[in-house]
Amino acid sequence: MAKKNTKKIRKIKKNHSWISIIILILIHSTIGIILVAFASAMMTFFVQNKANSEYDSVRYLALLYDKSVKEGKQEEVYSQLAKSGHDYLIRDNAGNIIYKYGNDTIGKNRYKLVSDLIIINDDEQDMNIDVDYSNDMYLYADSENNYLEFEDGNVEANMKTILKLLYPIQRKDMKNAVSDAEREKIIRDNLRENDKAIKGIMGDDRRYTVHLPFWVAVSVNEGKEEFIAKAYINFAMQDLTYLLVFIVIMFVLIVIVFITMIINIVSNIVNQRKVVKLLFTDMVTDGHNKTWFIYRGEQYLRKHSTAKYNYAVVNLVFVKYRNYCMCHSIEQGQKLLKKVYNMIGKQLDKKEMLAHIADSNYALLLKYDDIDMLKMRLQSMILQLEKIEQEHTFSFQAGVASIDVMKNENGKVLRMKNVDLEAVLNNACTAGESLATGYESGVALFDNKFVEDQRWVDKVTERQRYALEHEEFIVYYQPKYDPGTDKLRGAEALIRWQNDDMGFVPPGRFIPIFEKNGFITEIDHYMLENVAKDQKAWLDRGFKCVPVSVNISRAHFIETDLADQIRDIVDRVGTPHEYIELELTESAFFDDKKAIINTIKKLKEYGFAVSMDDFGSGYSSLNSLKDMPLDVLKLDAEFFRGEAEGDRGEIVISEAIKLAKSLNMRTVAEGVEVKEQVDFLAKQGCDMIQGYYYAKPMPKEDYVQRMMKE
Ligand code: C2E
Ligand code: CA
Ligand code: CA
């Protein structure tokens, strides 16, 4: 198979789904990461907002306490601080509690709080601390509620996590405040907010509120004491709902997109499988087609290149399938093709292949040990196929081309690794075509002669025009003699091809090729013109000329103005018409009868004699004689060949001569080589003999000698 086609098939077969899957996963994980990042940013924003007010309120309390210490009125401030609702305590540097309000649930873990960020423990080395800080504030994890705890008891995150969430704490408002009064106002406002939140915790909607207790320590009294108050990060469930709804919607969307894409990928895979199947399926038989045969066959042979069998490709043709379709219907024809396909399929081994490659053609890859056995196998297969339908007998022609194998010294088969199955199939078709001239069943094996023949055809076709233009075609003359008197009565012009490279080529080697490619019409004109010229020259020189016949090919008869063409050619030279005779081969009479009769009549009108060549070699010679107003009947050389069947052969010849006579036709016997035949023909009244007995076809110089002898 052509590399280009193999590539195309591979491309179609290639599955790109894994790329889609990778892209799908990448897209979804990216969306997931973005979603998580977004959610955590939202959380951070939430917690930070909530926590800021807590810090500020504790700071405010510490400020109140600090102020009262400076004024020496700390006893008065205790009750005032208690009203804030915060549990709090005051410790000196030694750790002794100076005053305590509420429960002391302060934890052991102490976290240092700086103005803009929180440092989590000292051992958390990885955190950046590059901000200016004042070391007057600390956080303590609450020993009882070290975790962020929901009301239903779900523990969500520990203190560290929450502290991470708090980082960095924005306190722009505080920083921007220019005076203590302004700062105090901000803290007061925050405190009010905080109170509301605490009320929320204590009130009925506690159930829906998340609250995280922790302790905030602020250094007071010029660093000699520490004011530590219990604070809460509070947020109602409601606050989280929007976030939660958003996340859920996003999640659902992602899942929907994911499922859609998966469905898409799966359907792509399914479709691609269907396409591959279609690529390899034959619509008529539902079996395999040529693409499959070539592609899979080559694949198979590559894999089994050392298998012990020989393989051959067979092109099996259902002869006259089109006629069957014409008489019945295309549908019935196709049904029959399918039936044939199935019948062949049943006779194949697992290691063999079958495909329906065109309307009436099947391709088979068969294994064999002995080529003659394979031939017999095919013949018996054909015998069965011929009777596939009771009421008909069909015929099948098989062309066989074997796949070359070599054997190494151990007798192991070494088949070519890369078999071009298309080329082998082509050879099988070529072999089959050699049977196609007939309609009978048969099996033909391909051999290299087919290749040589084709090369010759190409060579001839390639050179024909050059040869014509350079006068490589030569006219030979074969005299015709009167057997009674041995006098020269006529001649036939026969073509020869003389070429430096190819030597002397007889017409049988190129005339059939010219007939097929149409060049024959130019050859016929060339011969006619040359003969006319020769005759004219000889007449001018005063020779006693006899009529010379020129062969007109059957292919030429399609042209309706043939008679006029002939007349014009001869008239251009100026040769009297009675010196030119035209030979029409018998097979030409099967074509358009009317047209042929017309041409013959015209030729006769113009004064040319017309003869029927090769009479007796065809099928309906007698029938043709009935309608054609011919002048000469040329008995085919076959009458004088082979084992003489005594009287029977002679009877046929003498009756043919009699028949011609009664139709007012002269007779010429062709291919006569022996004296007895000449005597017999003379006795029967045959007018002329053209044969080796008298003369072989000869160059014009020799023919001139013959004329001069007369
Ligand atoms: P054809 O027209 O039947 O020519 C007679 C052939 O029989 C010639 O073969 C001739 O050499 C051969 N022949 C004659 N007498 C004898 C004999 O006693 N014994 C044997 N064995 N053969 C004899 P040739 O010249 O090889 O021509 C073969 C065919 O090629 C011709 O058969 C004709 O069909 C065709 N052909 C030859 N020249 C031309 C031409 O100029 N135009 C066309 N259209 N066909 C031509
Ligand atoms: Ca002839
Ligand atoms: Ca002949």
GROMACS .gro file of C-alpha atoms in nm, residues 270-548:
model
  279
  270VAL     CA    1  -1.722   0.543   1.979
  271ASN     CA    2  -1.750   0.755   1.663
  272GLN     CA    3  -1.388   0.704   1.579
  273ARG     CA    4  -1.436   0.327   1.609
  274LYS     CA    5  -1.734   0.357   1.375
  275VAL     CA    6  -1.527   0.553   1.123
  276VAL     CA    7  -1.253   0.291   1.130
  277LYS     CA    8  -1.513   0.019   1.082
  278LEU     CA    9  -1.665   0.211   0.793
  279LEU     CA   10  -1.324   0.258   0.641
  280PHE     CA   11  -1.277  -0.116   0.629
  281THR     CA   12  -1.631  -0.228   0.550
  282ASP     CA   13  -1.773  -0.312   0.213
  283MET     CA   14  -2.126  -0.175   0.181
  284VAL     CA   15  -2.245  -0.440  -0.062
  285THR     CA   16  -2.142  -0.756   0.119
  286ASP     CA   17  -2.108  -0.616   0.473
  287GLY     CA   18  -1.771  -0.784   0.464
  288HIS     CA   19  -1.431  -0.630   0.417
  289ASN     CA   20  -1.323  -0.395   0.143
  290LYS     CA   21  -1.002  -0.335  -0.048
  291THR     CA   22  -0.859  -0.087   0.203
  292TRP     CA   23  -0.892  -0.348   0.475
  293PHE     CA   24  -0.746  -0.619   0.254
  294ILE     CA   25  -0.435  -0.422   0.168
  295TYR     CA   26  -0.381  -0.267   0.510
  296ARG     CA   27  -0.451  -0.575   0.721
  297GLY     CA   28  -0.292  -0.809   0.470
  298GLU     CA   29   0.036  -0.621   0.476
  299GLN     CA   30   0.020  -0.605   0.853
  300TYR     CA   31  -0.044  -0.979   0.870
  301LEU     CA   32   0.235  -1.070   0.632
  302ARG     CA   33   0.479  -0.847   0.817
  303LYS     CA   34   0.398  -1.030   1.139
  304HIS     CA   35   0.416  -1.371   0.977
  305SER     CA   36   0.711  -1.309   0.751
  306THR     CA   37   0.875  -1.630   0.864
  307ALA     CA   38   0.565  -1.851   0.856
  308LYS     CA   39   0.618  -2.178   0.677
  309TYR     CA   40   0.344  -2.124   0.416
  310ASN     CA   41   0.360  -1.952   0.084
  311TYR     CA   42   0.098  -1.689   0.020
  312ALA     CA   43  -0.073  -1.585  -0.298
  313VAL     CA   44  -0.314  -1.308  -0.382
  314VAL     CA   45  -0.611  -1.399  -0.597
  315ASN     CA   46  -0.829  -1.161  -0.789
  316LEU     CA   47  -1.155  -1.343  -0.847
  317VAL     CA   48  -1.386  -1.187  -1.104
  318PHE     CA   49  -1.754  -1.255  -1.135
  319VAL     CA   50  -1.780  -1.263  -1.516
  320LYS     CA   51  -2.072  -1.078  -1.670
  321TYR     CA   52  -2.198  -0.955  -1.336
  322ARG     CA   53  -2.323  -0.641  -1.507
  323ASN     CA   54  -2.531  -0.845  -1.748
  324TYR     CA   55  -2.691  -1.020  -1.454
  325CYS     CA   56  -2.775  -0.683  -1.298
  326MET     CA   57  -2.913  -0.562  -1.628
  327CYS     CA   58  -3.144  -0.862  -1.664
  328HIS     CA   59  -3.250  -0.866  -1.301
  329SER     CA   60  -3.178  -0.567  -1.082
  330ILE     CA   61  -2.886  -0.405  -0.907
  331GLU     CA   62  -3.035  -0.513  -0.578
  332GLN     CA   63  -3.049  -0.875  -0.682
  333GLY     CA   64  -2.701  -0.848  -0.823
  334GLN     CA   65  -2.572  -0.720  -0.492
  335LYS     CA   66  -2.750  -0.997  -0.307
  336LEU     CA   67  -2.570  -1.240  -0.530
  337LEU     CA   68  -2.237  -1.070  -0.463
  338LYS     CA   69  -2.298  -1.111  -0.091
  339LYS     CA   70  -2.388  -1.475  -0.136
  340VAL     CA   71  -2.068  -1.533  -0.332
  341TYR     CA   72  -1.870  -1.351  -0.063
  342ASN     CA   73  -2.016  -1.571   0.208
  343MET     CA   74  -1.960  -1.887   0.010
  344ILE     CA   75  -1.594  -1.805  -0.048
  345GLY     CA   76  -1.556  -1.700   0.315
  346LYS     CA   77  -1.672  -2.042   0.431
  347GLN     CA   78  -1.391  -2.210   0.244
  348LEU     CA   79  -1.112  -2.002   0.391
  349ASP     CA   80  -0.878  -2.088   0.670
  350LYS     CA   81  -0.833  -1.856   0.967
  351LYS     CA   82  -0.502  -1.742   0.829
  352GLU     CA   83  -0.654  -1.640   0.498
  353MET     CA   84  -0.830  -1.322   0.398
  354LEU     CA   85  -1.116  -1.219   0.173
  355ALA     CA   86  -1.246  -0.881   0.057
  356HIS     CA   87  -1.494  -0.752  -0.196
  357ILE     CA   88  -1.285  -0.493  -0.374
  358ALA     CA   89  -1.508  -0.373  -0.657
  359ASP     CA   90  -1.842  -0.452  -0.820
  360SER     CA   91  -1.749  -0.788  -0.963
  361ASN     CA   92  -1.407  -0.836  -0.802
  362TYR     CA   93  -1.298  -1.018  -0.492
  363ALA     CA   94  -0.949  -1.031  -0.346
  364LEU     CA   95  -0.824  -1.334  -0.155
  365LEU     CA   96  -0.507  -1.392   0.036
  366LEU     CA   97  -0.452  -1.767   0.036
  367LYS     CA   98  -0.178  -1.985   0.175
  368TYR     CA   99  -0.041  -2.275  -0.021
  369ASP     CA  100   0.232  -2.535  -0.034
  370ASP     CA  101   0.223  -2.614  -0.399
  371ILE     CA  102   0.101  -2.372  -0.666
  372ASP     CA  103  -0.067  -2.648  -0.868
  373MET     CA  104  -0.264  -2.752  -0.561
  374LEU     CA  105  -0.368  -2.392  -0.514
  375LYS     CA  106  -0.484  -2.381  -0.873
  376MET     CA  107  -0.691  -2.695  -0.817
  377ARG     CA  108  -0.835  -2.552  -0.500
  378LEU     CA  109  -0.943  -2.240  -0.688
  379GLN     CA  110  -1.088  -2.445  -0.969
  380SER     CA  111  -1.305  -2.645  -0.731
  381MET     CA  112  -1.405  -2.322  -0.554
  382ILE     CA  113  -1.511  -2.176  -0.888
  383LEU     CA  114  -1.701  -2.493  -0.972
  384GLN     CA  115  -1.913  -2.441  -0.661
  385LEU     CA  116  -1.956  -2.071  -0.726
  386GLU     CA  117  -2.075  -2.135  -1.081
  387LYS     CA  118  -2.380  -2.313  -0.940
  388ILE     CA  119  -2.448  -2.078  -0.652
  389GLU     CA  120  -2.800  -2.030  -0.793
  390GLN     CA  121  -2.995  -2.323  -0.921
  391GLU     CA  122  -3.149  -2.156  -1.222
  392HIS     CA  123  -2.822  -2.001  -1.349
  393THR     CA  124  -2.469  -2.102  -1.428
  394PHE     CA  125  -2.217  -1.827  -1.376
  395SER     CA  126  -1.852  -1.804  -1.458
  396PHE     CA  127  -1.562  -1.682  -1.252
  397GLN     CA  128  -1.209  -1.599  -1.355
  398ALA     CA  129  -0.922  -1.600  -1.111
  399GLY     CA  130  -0.585  -1.431  -1.154
  400VAL     CA  131  -0.322  -1.553  -0.911
  401ALA     CA  132   0.001  -1.382  -0.809
  402SER     CA  133   0.220  -1.544  -0.548
  403ILE     CA  134   0.413  -1.349  -0.289
  404ASP     CA  135   0.783  -1.402  -0.333
  405VAL     CA  136   0.958  -1.603  -0.068
  406MET     CA  137   1.318  -1.701  -0.018
  407LYS     CA  138   1.449  -1.979   0.201
  408ASN     CA  139   1.764  -1.969   0.404
  409GLU     CA  140   2.007  -2.260   0.420
  410ASN     CA  141   1.796  -2.430   0.690
  411GLY     CA  142   1.493  -2.419   0.467
  412LYS     CA  143   1.330  -2.149   0.674
  413VAL     CA  144   1.102  -1.918   0.479
  414LEU     CA  145   1.220  -1.562   0.456
  415ARG     CA  146   0.940  -1.361   0.310
  416MET     CA  147   0.994  -1.000   0.228
  417LYS     CA  148   0.910  -0.805   0.542
  418ASN     CA  149   0.731  -0.528   0.363
  419VAL     CA  150   0.512  -0.677   0.097
  420ASP     CA  151   0.340  -0.431  -0.133
  421LEU     CA  152   0.011  -0.616  -0.142
  422GLU     CA  153  -0.143  -0.364  -0.378
  423ALA     CA  154   0.126  -0.442  -0.634
  424VAL     CA  155   0.072  -0.817  -0.588
  425LEU     CA  156  -0.302  -0.771  -0.627
  426ASN     CA  157  -0.236  -0.569  -0.939
  427ASN     CA  158  -0.032  -0.859  -1.076
  428ALA     CA  159  -0.315  -1.097  -0.992
  429CYS     CA  160  -0.555  -0.870  -1.182
  430THR     CA  161  -0.318  -0.863  -1.479
  431ALA     CA  162  -0.306  -1.242  -1.481
  432GLY     CA  163  -0.687  -1.250  -1.462
  433GLU     CA  164  -0.716  -1.007  -1.752
  434SER     CA  165  -0.547  -1.261  -1.978
  435LEU     CA  166  -0.866  -1.467  -1.940
  436ALA     CA  167  -1.097  -1.174  -1.992
  437THR     CA  168  -1.107  -1.213  -2.371
  438GLY     CA  169  -1.345  -1.502  -2.315
  439TYR     CA  170  -1.636  -1.551  -2.079
  440GLU     CA  171  -1.549  -1.896  -1.950
  441SER     CA  172  -1.430  -1.968  -1.599
  442GLY     CA  173  -1.059  -2.015  -1.553
  443VAL     CA  174  -0.752  -1.968  -1.338
  444ALA     CA  175  -0.442  -1.786  -1.464
  445LEU     CA  176  -0.112  -1.756  -1.286
  446PHE     CA  177   0.089  -1.441  -1.305
  447ASP     CA  178   0.439  -1.469  -1.439
  448ASN     CA  179   0.702  -1.223  -1.545
  449LYS     CA  180   0.597  -1.251  -1.910
  450PHE     CA  181   0.311  -1.020  -1.823
  451VAL     CA  182   0.559  -0.760  -1.708
  452GLU     CA  183   0.771  -0.806  -2.019
  453ASP     CA  184   0.465  -0.778  -2.240
  454GLN     CA  185   0.360  -0.460  -2.072
  455ARG     CA  186   0.711  -0.318  -2.105
  456TRP     CA  187   0.702  -0.397  -2.474
  457VAL     CA  188   0.362  -0.229  -2.512
  458ASP     CA  189   0.501   0.080  -2.338
  459LYS     CA  190   0.810   0.079  -2.556
  460VAL     CA  191   0.611   0.048  -2.879
  461THR     CA  192   0.365   0.316  -2.776
  462GLU     CA  193   0.648   0.546  -2.677
  463ARG     CA  194   0.825   0.512  -3.013
  464GLN     CA  195   0.541   0.481  -3.261
  465ARG     CA  196   0.524   0.846  -3.363
  466TYR     CA  197   0.897   0.888  -3.395
  467ALA     CA  198   0.907   0.573  -3.608
  468LEU     CA  199   0.635   0.701  -3.839
  469GLU     CA  200   0.799   1.041  -3.878
  470HIS     CA  201   1.141   0.887  -3.945
  471GLU     CA  202   1.014   0.627  -4.189
  472GLU     CA  203   1.109   0.329  -3.979
  473PHE     CA  204   0.802   0.153  -4.114
  474ILE     CA  205   0.878  -0.023  -4.441
  475VAL     CA  206   0.639  -0.167  -4.700
  476TYR     CA  207   0.699  -0.530  -4.796
  477TYR     CA  208   0.520  -0.690  -5.085
  478GLN     CA  209   0.400  -1.046  -5.103
  479PRO     CA  210   0.308  -1.146  -5.458
  480LYS     CA  211  -0.009  -1.337  -5.544
  481TYR     CA  212   0.016  -1.586  -5.831
  482ASP     CA  213  -0.232  -1.755  -6.059
  483PRO     CA  214  -0.186  -2.128  -5.979
  484GLY     CA  215  -0.292  -2.230  -6.329
  485THR     CA  216  -0.045  -2.013  -6.517
  486ASP     CA  217   0.206  -1.923  -6.240
  487LYS     CA  218   0.169  -1.563  -6.349
  488LEU     CA  219   0.188  -1.265  -6.109
  489ARG     CA  220  -0.165  -1.143  -6.059
  490GLY     CA  221  -0.141  -0.924  -5.755
  491ALA     CA  222   0.036  -0.851  -5.421
  492GLU     CA  223  -0.036  -0.765  -5.063
  493ALA     CA  224   0.143  -0.481  -4.887
  494LEU     CA  225   0.266  -0.589  -4.545
  495ILE     CA  226   0.429  -0.362  -4.294
  496ARG     CA  227   0.769  -0.414  -4.130
  497TRP     CA  228   0.938  -0.206  -3.862
  498GLN     CA  229   1.310  -0.159  -3.902
  499ASN     CA  230   1.481   0.011  -3.612
  500ASP     CA  231   1.850   0.035  -3.510
  501ASP     CA  232   1.767  -0.043  -3.154
  502MET     CA  233   1.493  -0.304  -3.191
  503GLY     CA  234   1.604  -0.455  -3.520
  504PHE     CA  235   1.351  -0.604  -3.760
  505VAL     CA  236   1.010  -0.620  -3.593
  506PRO     CA  237   0.732  -0.834  -3.750
  507PRO     CA  238   0.381  -0.679  -3.757
  508GLY     CA  239   0.238  -0.934  -3.513
  509ARG     CA  240   0.449  -0.763  -3.246
  510PHE     CA  241   0.312  -0.413  -3.292
  511ILE     CA  242  -0.005  -0.412  -3.505
  512PRO     CA  243  -0.228  -0.542  -3.219
  513ILE     CA  244  -0.084  -0.268  -2.995
  514PHE     CA  245  -0.158  -0.001  -3.255
  515GLU     CA  246  -0.507  -0.142  -3.293
  516LYS     CA  247  -0.562  -0.095  -2.923
  517ASN     CA  248  -0.412   0.250  -2.893
  518GLY     CA  249  -0.565   0.383  -3.215
  519PHE     CA  250  -0.239   0.451  -3.395
  520ILE     CA  251  -0.340   0.191  -3.656
  521THR     CA  252  -0.542   0.445  -3.853
  522GLU     CA  253  -0.226   0.650  -3.916
  523ILE     CA  254  -0.040   0.332  -4.012
  524ASP     CA  255  -0.310   0.235  -4.260
  525HIS     CA  256  -0.292   0.579  -4.419
  526TYR     CA  257   0.086   0.559  -4.431
  527MET     CA  258   0.080   0.219  -4.600
  528LEU     CA  259  -0.189   0.322  -4.845
  529GLU     CA  260   0.000   0.637  -4.942
  530ASN     CA  261   0.329   0.448  -4.986
  531VAL     CA  262   0.170   0.174  -5.194
  532ALA     CA  263  -0.006   0.434  -5.408
  533LYS     CA  264   0.324   0.620  -5.456
  534ASP     CA  265   0.509   0.298  -5.547
  535GLN     CA  266   0.241   0.193  -5.792
  536LYS     CA  267   0.238   0.536  -5.951
  537ALA     CA  268   0.619   0.538  -5.987
  538TRP     CA  269   0.619   0.187  -6.137
  539LEU     CA  270   0.342   0.273  -6.380
  540ASP     CA  271   0.531   0.586  -6.479
  541ARG     CA  272   0.837   0.369  -6.542
  542GLY     CA  273   0.621   0.152  -6.769
  543PHE     CA  274   0.608  -0.163  -6.555
  544LYS     CA  275   0.323  -0.403  -6.601
  545CYS     CA  276   0.168  -0.341  -6.257
  546VAL     CA  277  -0.082  -0.565  -6.080
  547PRO     CA  278  -0.327  -0.457  -5.808
  548VAL     CA  279  -0.171  -0.435  -5.460
   0.00000   0.00000   0.00000
